[in-house]
C-alpha cells in the first residue's frame, strides 16, 4: 500500500512532464497508462487484504473483551456487583467495548502514518533539498501540539463516561420500576432528576467535543498549511539563491503539492485518530478497573473444592459421593466488607437431612445467614465449613432471566420429563402452565415481569426442587402465596413424602405456624442467633414467636395475576413483540423522518448556521485549490504575492473550520443532546402501563445507552464528514472534468453506477445495522440480569451455563457486526476499483489529447486523483454511517412519539382548578364496574358494585387470580379506558373525568415490590422535596426504621444502590414511611407487609390504626391478621364480589369464604374457636387469633 501510494507521486510528475514537454516520445504515454493501471490495481488489492484483516481483528477483539467482562461479572464479590450496578455494567459493554475496538482499529494506520511521513520527507528532500525542513519542523511542532491536546482528550472522555454511568444507574433503577412510579405520579419529579444528570453529562460532552475540535483543527493546519510553508520556503530560498533549486514550474509545483498532500493524509489521520485512540485508552482503563474489582475467592473453584470434600474412595477403588450436606459455623463473624458486619459470633451446626427454619424480625440477619453459607459475605473471623455436592437457592426476590419458563426451571440441569412433571405439580404450577398458549415454552419478560409475585416464587421453588441438590436454601418463598397454594406447596415439599424430605434444607420464613414441622428452629435478632434447637426446646427456652400468619395471596408488583389467560397472553407477547418491534423498525426507518426529528431537536437556527458554516468552509477550500492552478500558470511573475495570497486563503479556510467545529460542539451539547434525550424520556414515562409490561428493561435501556451514544457522537460526526466530503468530491470531479473535458460524458454513467451500487450497499448495510443493534439488547439484558441475580447463579454453580448463554449472544451480535463490516469492505473495494477506472481513463484521455490538455488543470486533477479513492470511500462510508446512525435516531424517535397514556384533555374532563380540594372525604364507590386487559381477553373484573365511606379501612382478599390487584390498578386508571365499563367515583367525582396525573397524585400506594430508586434515603422518601428532615425522621420512627437509618454513616444522605442497601422488609417499611409523608386522603397498601415478621407487622398495623385515622385505607393482604380489624372486607372470586361485609360478621359465618381463608391462618370468631386451642385476643377485642401449638411464651 505504501509503495503504491508513493508511486503516484512519480506518475503525477511524469504525466505533467509528458503534457508540458512535447519532445517526449509518444511511447512514454503508453508506458504511463500501463503504470497507472498496475499501481491502482495494486492499491485496490492491497487495500482489500488489509481491510479484511482489520475487520477480523475488530470482531475477535470485541468478542474477547465482552467475554472477559461477563466472565469477570460472574466472579465479582456481592458488594462489588452492587456498587457497579446494572446500569454501569451495561455501559462497559455498550460504550467502552465499542470505543476500544474502534480506537484500536486505527492503531495500524497510525504507525503506517509515521512511516508515510518519513518517506514523504525523503522524497521532499530529493525534490526540494533543504526546503524539506520547513514543513518537517512545522509538522513536528503541530504534532507536538496535537499530542498535548490529545493527552487531555482521555481524561475528558473519562469524565464524560463517568457522567454517563451516573445517568444510566439512575435510569436503570427507574426503568425497572416504572409501574409504581406511574401509579405514584412520580414521573415528572424523576424526569427532572434524570434530566439534571443528563445536563451534567452534556457539559462533559461539550468539554470533550471542544478538545476534539482543537485537535482536529491542529491536524488540518498541518495538512493544509504544510504546502503553504513549503511554497514560501521554496520561494524565499529560490529568491536568495540558497541551495541548488530548480525554478517553480507546473510540474514541480504539483509534484511538491502531491508529496505534501500525501504527507497531509497521515497528519490528518493522526490528528483525527489520536483523540479517538486516547479515548479508547480511557475506555480500556475503565475496563481494566472493572476487571480489577475484588472477586469472590472461590468463585471459579467452588464446584471442584466442594465436590472434593464429599468424595471418598471405597475399598474397591470406586468413587463414592456422600448423599448429604453438612454446614458448620464456629464463632463466625461476617460482613459485606471490613467495615460492615452483618452477622456476629455465629455458632451453628446444621444436621444433615433435616429441615431448619429461620425466624426473626426485619433485618435480623436471616437472609445474611443464607448468603454467608453460600460464601457471599466476607468471613471476618471464625471457621465456616460447607460441604455440599450441589446447592439450590430460592431467594426472596426470585431470579428470573429472559428465557423460557422451562429453561428458568431447568437452568443447566438435564431434562427429566417424569421428574419435571412431578416438580410442576408439587409447586402448584400445573394450572398456570396449562393456561399458557405455549405452555412452559413461553418466553418470560425481564425479571419475570409478566408473571405475578406468586408465580415467580413458585418458579424459583420449582428450580430449587428440580436441581436435586442436597443443600436447599429457601428465603421467605411463601410470602406471595395464598393460603391454599401455600399449604399445597409446603405439604408437597416437606410432608411425609415431600420432595425435599431427606434434604438438608434451610427455610427463612415469617410463617411461624410452620415451625412445628421443623426439625430445628433458628431464632435471630440483630445479626446473632439467640435460640437454636427443636421447636419445643426453643419455645420452652423463652423465644418470642409471632402468632400464626401464612399467605393468602399476592399479586406482586402491583400487578394482578388476573386470569391465567391474561398472564399467558402477556408472556407470549414479550416473545413475539421483540421480533415484531425490530421488524417494525426495519420497515419504518425511512418513513418517520429521523433527520427532521434530529434537526428539530437541534433547532432551526443552529442547524441552518451549521450548514452555512460547513458550506463556507468547503467553498473556501475548493477556491484555494483553484487559486493554486492560477499560481502555477503565473509563469513566476510576483510569485511571492501569489504565495501570500494562497496562504491567506488557506488561513481563512482553517478559520472557518475552527469556527464550524466549535459551533458544532456548542449545538450538539447545548441543544441536540439534551433535547433528544428529554424527548425520549418523556415518551417512555408517558407511555401506557400496558406498553411498560411488554418491554423488557434491557430493551428500553439499550435505547438510552447505545442509541443515545450514536446520537451524541457517531451520527453528528458522520454527518459533518459526509457534508465536507460531498463538497470536496464535487470539486474533485469539476477539476478532473476541466482537465479532461471528454470525461464529462462518462460522469453520468459513473454516477448511475455509483448510485445503484450505493443503493445496494445501503439496503444491506441498514439491515445489518438493525440486526446489530437488535442483537445487542439480549446481550445487555443478560448482563444486567446476571448482575442482579449473581448470588443465585453462583449458588447453582451455573456460571458455565450463563457463560454459554453470553457466548451465544456475543456470537449473534458480533456476527451482525461482521456482516456490516463486510458490507463496508465491499463498498471500499468497489470505490477503489472505481478510482482505478477513473485514473486509467484520465491517463488514457490525457495521452490521447496531449496537445489540448492544460498542464495546470491536469496537475490539480492528478493531484486530487491521488486521494480520490479515499475521498469517495469517506464520502460513501460517511453517508452510510449517517443512514445507519439514522436507525438509532429513528429508534429514539419511536420512543419519543409513543402513544401517551392520557391522550390529552377531553370535553368531559374536569379542570384541575375545580378539583383543588378533591378528594376531601375519601368516599369510594364502584358502580357496575368491569374491565379487561385486552379486547380479546375475558373480563378480569365483572360488575363490581360496592361503596366505602370516607375514613374507613377496607381489606381486599381472595384466592390467586381473583382480581384484587386489578381492582387497585383500575382505581389508578392503569387500564385503557376503552377496556372499562361502569364507573369508579371518589367524593362524587367520576375518576374518568379527572386528569390522570391529578388522580394519581391524590392517592398514595405502597406496592409489594418496594419502589426505591438509585438516590439518597431523603430523595427516596421525599421525591418531590416538600418535607423537612424532622418530618422524615418522624416518619422513620413511626415505621421502626429510625434506628436503622441513624446507624448509617450518611444518615438520610445514604445512597440506596440498586435496592440492595436494605432487606426487603426494610424497603417495604421505607415505602410505608413515604406514604405517610405524602399524606393523601386515600392510601392503598398492596401486600405492603408481606416481607415483615409478625411483630413488625403488628407494629405497622398500629401505625395504620393510629396515624391513618380519617384516611380511606385500601389494603390487599395475604395475612388475614393484617386486615381482620378493618372496617370492611371485600372478598373477590374470579373477578366478582363474593362477599362484602364487616369482618366480624363474615367470621361469624364459618361457611363464608373469608372465614375459611382466616381459618387456614388460625383466625376464628370467638364463638368458633377449636376446642383446646390457645387463644390470643386481637386489638379490637372481638376477633381471636388461635393456633393449636404456637403462642407467645
mmCIF file of C-alpha atoms in Angstrom, residues 248-254 625-639 642-643 854-860:
data_model
loop_
_atom_site.group_PDB
_atom_site.id
_atom_site.type_symbol
_atom_site.label_atom_id
_atom_site.label_comp_id
_atom_site.label_asym_id
_atom_site.label_seq_id
_atom_site.Cartn_x
_atom_site.Cartn_y
_atom_site.Cartn_z
ATOM 1 C CA UNK A 248 8.962 26.558 -9.902
ATOM 2 C CA UNK A 249 7.154 25.279 -12.969
ATOM 3 C CA UNK A 250 3.828 23.484 -13.226
ATOM 4 C CA UNK A 251 5.409 20.059 -12.929
ATOM 5 C CA UNK A 252 7.441 20.921 -9.836
ATOM 6 C CA UNK A 253 4.574 22.757 -8.111
ATOM 7 C CA UNK A 254 2.189 19.837 -8.478
ATOM 8 C CA UNK A 625 -7.261 24.627 -4.990
ATOM 9 C CA UNK A 626 -8.462 26.722 -7.935
ATOM 10 C CA UNK A 627 -6.163 29.546 -6.828
ATOM 11 C CA UNK A 628 -3.257 27.084 -6.899
ATOM 12 C CA UNK A 629 -3.851 26.430 -10.611
ATOM 13 C CA UNK A 630 -3.676 30.169 -11.251
ATOM 14 C CA UNK A 631 -0.468 30.342 -9.206
ATOM 15 C CA UNK A 632 1.027 27.532 -11.310
ATOM 16 C CA UNK A 633 0.083 29.375 -14.514
ATOM 17 C CA UNK A 634 1.559 32.708 -13.381
ATOM 18 C CA UNK A 635 4.919 31.996 -15.096
ATOM 19 C CA UNK A 636 6.772 33.043 -11.958
ATOM 20 C CA UNK A 637 5.610 36.674 -12.005
ATOM 21 C CA UNK A 638 5.158 38.110 -8.491
ATOM 22 C CA UNK A 639 5.475 34.626 -7.067
ATOM 23 C CA UNK A 642 0.819 34.696 -5.247
ATOM 24 C CA UNK A 643 2.098 32.538 -2.383
ATOM 25 C CA UNK A 854 -3.871 22.257 -19.736
ATOM 26 C CA UNK A 855 -0.892 21.298 -17.584
ATOM 27 C CA UNK A 856 -2.169 23.401 -14.653
ATOM 28 C CA UNK A 857 -5.631 21.833 -14.608
ATOM 29 C CA UNK A 858 -4.093 18.420 -15.192
ATOM 30 C CA UNK A 859 -1.829 18.986 -12.181
ATOM 31 C CA UNK A 860 -4.835 19.737 -9.989
#
